[in-house]
């Protein structure tokens, strides 16, 4: 069902995209409501400035797709996979992410404020100036990620794997660090942030 609504050009409501395979599709300012995208396979599709409300992305796979400027509200991403995707400026509000996996791609300026990302994996993802404030990242993996300028105030990084990521703007006193995995170069940065005089 489609219709024009507010600033959105059209609405897709209560559609069943479960197990659907889509490739190269273009969606601009579309409102997706109550859509089931479970086990969807998305190859190179573009969703620009779209809104997703109560959409199920569980076990979906997205490769080289774009969700730039999109807003996700009350969506579920259990075991969803994003490879080489662009989510710059995307906003996630009251979403669930269990076992989310992201490899490569650009998630810069994305808002994941307060997100429960426990057990999620981000590998080689660009997260420049992303908002991860108050995020729960226990047992998550953020390996080799660009976190320059990212907001991490109040984030729980307990047992999180941060090896290879840019931690230059990390303020150790503003996050929870317990059994957090870092490499030797990062250890020097964290120690300096805690006021230690690191010397060879």
Tab-separated table of C-alpha atoms in Angstrom:
chain	number	residue	atom	x	y	z
A	1	UNK	CA	0.000	0.000	0.000
A	2	UNK	CA	1.480	3.352	-0.982
A	3	UNK	CA	0.369	6.939	-0.462
A	4	UNK	CA	1.809	10.406	-0.028
A	5	UNK	CA	2.378	11.442	3.598
A	6	UNK	CA	3.931	14.641	4.948
A	7	UNK	CA	7.476	15.254	3.706
A	8	UNK	CA	7.656	11.671	2.503
A	9	UNK	CA	6.913	11.059	-1.159
A	10	UNK	CA	5.079	7.810	-0.464
A	11	UNK	CA	4.388	5.196	2.212
A	12	UNK	CA	4.877	1.439	2.184
A	13	UNK	CA	2.769	-0.034	4.985
A	14	UNK	CA	2.398	-3.557	6.356
A	15	UNK	CA	4.227	-5.113	3.395
A	16	UNK	CA	5.742	-8.583	3.480
A	17	UNK	CA	9.298	-8.480	2.090
A	18	UNK	CA	10.329	-11.583	4.049
A	19	UNK	CA	13.033	-13.463	2.119
A	20	UNK	CA	12.801	-11.087	-0.834
A	21	UNK	CA	15.870	-10.458	-3.009
A	22	UNK	CA	16.270	-6.874	-4.214
A	23	UNK	CA	19.038	-5.350	-6.315
A	24	UNK	CA	19.751	-1.804	-7.480
A	25	UNK	CA	16.424	-0.405	-6.300
A	26	UNK	CA	16.148	3.328	-5.543
A	27	UNK	CA	13.874	4.667	-2.785
A	28	UNK	CA	13.818	8.394	-1.964
A	29	UNK	CA	11.878	9.845	0.981
A	30	UNK	CA	9.768	6.732	1.430
A	31	UNK	CA	8.101	5.935	4.762
A	32	UNK	CA	8.245	2.221	5.571
A	33	UNK	CA	5.822	1.223	8.346
A	34	UNK	CA	5.355	-2.247	9.850
A	35	UNK	CA	7.278	-3.854	6.974
A	36	UNK	CA	8.717	-7.348	7.430
A	37	UNK	CA	12.204	-7.418	5.859
A	38	UNK	CA	13.286	-10.582	7.683
A	39	UNK	CA	15.925	-12.501	5.687
A	40	UNK	CA	15.812	-9.849	2.966
A	41	UNK	CA	18.811	-9.873	0.595
A	42	UNK	CA	19.708	-6.361	-0.532
A	43	UNK	CA	22.381	-5.883	-3.197
A	44	UNK	CA	23.343	-2.263	-3.920
A	45	UNK	CA	19.959	-0.681	-3.178
A	46	UNK	CA	19.607	2.983	-2.211
A	47	UNK	CA	17.295	4.276	0.515
A	48	UNK	CA	17.851	8.042	0.700
A	49	UNK	CA	16.221	10.147	3.447
A	50	UNK	CA	13.715	7.355	4.152
A	51	UNK	CA	11.976	6.624	7.447
A	52	UNK	CA	11.602	3.126	8.856
A	53	UNK	CA	9.068	2.606	11.648
A	54	UNK	CA	8.590	-0.802	13.313
A	55	UNK	CA	10.440	-2.530	10.464
A	56	UNK	CA	11.963	-5.971	11.035
A	57	UNK	CA	15.453	-6.315	9.488
A	58	UNK	CA	16.190	-9.578	11.333
A	59	UNK	CA	18.718	-11.865	9.590
A	60	UNK	CA	18.694	-9.546	6.543
A	61	UNK	CA	21.823	-9.100	4.395
A	62	UNK	CA	22.801	-5.773	2.822
A	63	UNK	CA	25.795	-5.355	0.492
A	64	UNK	CA	26.988	-2.029	-0.967
A	65	UNK	CA	23.639	-0.493	-0.030
A	66	UNK	CA	22.978	3.104	1.019
A	67	UNK	CA	20.777	4.309	3.883
A	68	UNK	CA	22.150	7.863	4.014
A	69	UNK	CA	20.067	10.306	6.035
A	70	UNK	CA	17.541	7.647	7.047
A	71	UNK	CA	15.686	7.477	10.376
A	72	UNK	CA	14.991	4.125	12.045
A	73	UNK	CA	12.439	4.027	14.882
A	74	UNK	CA	11.471	0.889	16.838
A	75	UNK	CA	13.182	-1.342	14.278
A	76	UNK	CA	14.829	-4.707	14.966
A	77	UNK	CA	18.187	-5.732	13.494
A	78	UNK	CA	18.782	-9.131	15.102
A	79	UNK	CA	21.637	-10.882	13.257
A	80	UNK	CA	21.433	-8.375	10.367
A	81	UNK	CA	24.558	-7.982	8.203
A	82	UNK	CA	25.773	-4.804	6.492
A	83	UNK	CA	28.805	-5.062	4.195
A	84	UNK	CA	30.288	-1.987	2.521
A	85	UNK	CA	27.150	0.025	3.232
A	86	UNK	CA	26.693	3.780	3.573
A	87	UNK	CA	24.657	4.981	6.551
A	88	UNK	CA	26.011	8.507	6.927
A	89	UNK	CA	23.769	10.707	9.030
A	90	UNK	CA	21.360	7.877	9.846
A	91	UNK	CA	19.469	8.078	13.150
A	92	UNK	CA	18.502	5.017	15.221
A	93	UNK	CA	15.911	5.494	17.984
A	94	UNK	CA	14.598	2.747	20.270
A	95	UNK	CA	15.909	-0.014	18.001
A	96	UNK	CA	17.177	-3.493	18.927
A	97	UNK	CA	20.460	-4.777	17.476
A	98	UNK	CA	21.330	-8.204	18.869
A	99	UNK	CA	24.312	-9.681	16.959
A	100	UNK	CA	24.345	-6.925	14.308
A	101	UNK	CA	27.353	-7.292	11.984
A	102	UNK	CA	28.856	-4.440	9.931
A	103	UNK	CA	31.974	-4.809	7.775
A	104	UNK	CA	33.497	-1.825	5.997
A	105	UNK	CA	31.327	1.006	4.828
A	106	UNK	CA	30.683	4.510	6.129
A	107	UNK	CA	28.563	5.105	9.246
A	108	UNK	CA	29.913	8.605	9.881
A	109	UNK	CA	27.646	11.108	11.699
A	110	UNK	CA	25.285	8.253	12.581
A	111	UNK	CA	23.315	8.604	15.819
A	112	UNK	CA	23.346	5.445	17.934
A	113	UNK	CA	22.744	7.298	21.179
A	114	UNK	CA	21.911	4.892	23.985
A	115	UNK	CA	21.819	1.921	21.606
A	116	UNK	CA	22.098	-1.577	23.050
A	117	UNK	CA	24.868	-2.967	20.827
A	118	UNK	CA	25.982	-5.774	23.115
A	119	UNK	CA	27.598	-8.551	21.091
A	120	UNK	CA	27.504	-6.557	17.853
A	121	UNK	CA	30.461	-6.461	15.456
A	122	UNK	CA	31.853	-3.481	13.549
A	123	UNK	CA	34.925	-4.372	11.483
A	124	UNK	CA	36.778	-1.677	9.532
A	125	UNK	CA	33.772	0.657	9.654
A	126	UNK	CA	34.104	4.419	9.336
A	127	UNK	CA	32.349	5.898	12.389
A	128	UNK	CA	33.721	9.412	12.249
A	129	UNK	CA	31.777	11.776	14.547
A	130	UNK	CA	29.165	9.087	15.177
A	131	UNK	CA	27.168	9.508	18.393
A	132	UNK	CA	27.693	6.440	20.579
A	133	UNK	CA	26.980	8.271	23.831
A	134	UNK	CA	25.436	6.047	26.513
A	135	UNK	CA	25.678	3.058	24.123
A	136	UNK	CA	25.962	-0.426	25.609
A	137	UNK	CA	28.907	-2.078	23.902
A	138	UNK	CA	29.649	-4.920	26.296
A	139	UNK	CA	31.310	-7.828	24.483
A	140	UNK	CA	30.969	-5.917	21.209
A	141	UNK	CA	33.769	-5.700	18.658
A	142	UNK	CA	34.892	-2.445	17.034
A	143	UNK	CA	38.048	-3.607	15.292
A	144	UNK	CA	40.037	-1.274	13.001
A	145	UNK	CA	37.269	1.345	13.009
A	146	UNK	CA	37.701	5.073	12.392
A	147	UNK	CA	36.290	6.560	15.596
A	148	UNK	CA	37.840	9.990	15.154
A	149	UNK	CA	35.549	12.612	16.641
A	150	UNK	CA	33.039	9.968	17.760
A	151	UNK	CA	31.024	10.754	20.903
A	152	UNK	CA	31.449	8.024	23.518
A	153	UNK	CA	30.493	9.789	26.759
A	154	UNK	CA	28.755	7.328	29.071
A	155	UNK	CA	29.362	4.327	26.784
A	156	UNK	CA	29.928	0.944	28.432
A	157	UNK	CA	32.963	-0.676	26.804
A	158	UNK	CA	33.209	-3.631	29.181
A	159	UNK	CA	35.013	-6.514	27.412
A	160	UNK	CA	34.679	-4.620	24.116
A	161	UNK	CA	37.371	-5.303	21.504
A	162	UNK	CA	38.723	-1.973	20.230
A	163	UNK	CA	42.017	-3.162	18.745
A	164	UNK	CA	43.180	-1.222	15.719
A	165	UNK	CA	40.597	1.546	16.089
A	166	UNK	CA	41.289	5.276	16.341
A	167	UNK	CA	40.988	6.233	20.029
A	168	UNK	CA	42.591	9.674	19.912
A	169	UNK	CA	39.408	11.413	21.058
A	170	UNK	CA	38.501	8.810	23.704
A	171	UNK	CA	38.220	10.279	27.213
A	172	UNK	CA	38.872	7.284	29.529
A	173	UNK	CA	37.151	8.984	32.453
A	174	UNK	CA	33.906	9.342	30.511
A	175	UNK	CA	33.411	5.663	29.607
A	176	UNK	CA	33.302	2.312	31.384
A	177	UNK	CA	36.508	0.385	30.695
A	178	UNK	CA	36.681	-3.103	32.179
A	179	UNK	CA	38.567	-5.935	30.513
A	180	UNK	CA	38.413	-3.832	27.350
A	181	UNK	CA	40.734	-5.157	24.642
A	182	UNK	CA	43.210	-2.672	23.139
A	183	UNK	CA	46.588	-2.936	21.422
A	184	UNK	CA	49.912	-1.545	22.744
A	185	UNK	CA	49.676	1.677	20.704
A	186	UNK	CA	46.192	2.318	22.049
A	187	UNK	CA	47.366	1.602	25.587
A	188	UNK	CA	49.712	4.579	25.362
A	189	UNK	CA	46.837	6.812	24.200
A	190	UNK	CA	44.562	5.649	27.017
A	191	UNK	CA	47.342	6.046	29.593
A	192	UNK	CA	47.977	9.601	28.382
A	193	UNK	CA	44.254	10.300	28.640
A	194	UNK	CA	44.405	9.203	32.272
A	195	UNK	CA	47.221	11.649	32.935
A	196	UNK	CA	50.168	9.278	32.823
A	197	UNK	CA	53.498	10.450	31.432
A	198	UNK	CA	54.191	7.690	28.908
A	199	UNK	CA	57.888	7.336	28.001
A	200	UNK	CA	59.925	4.755	26.158
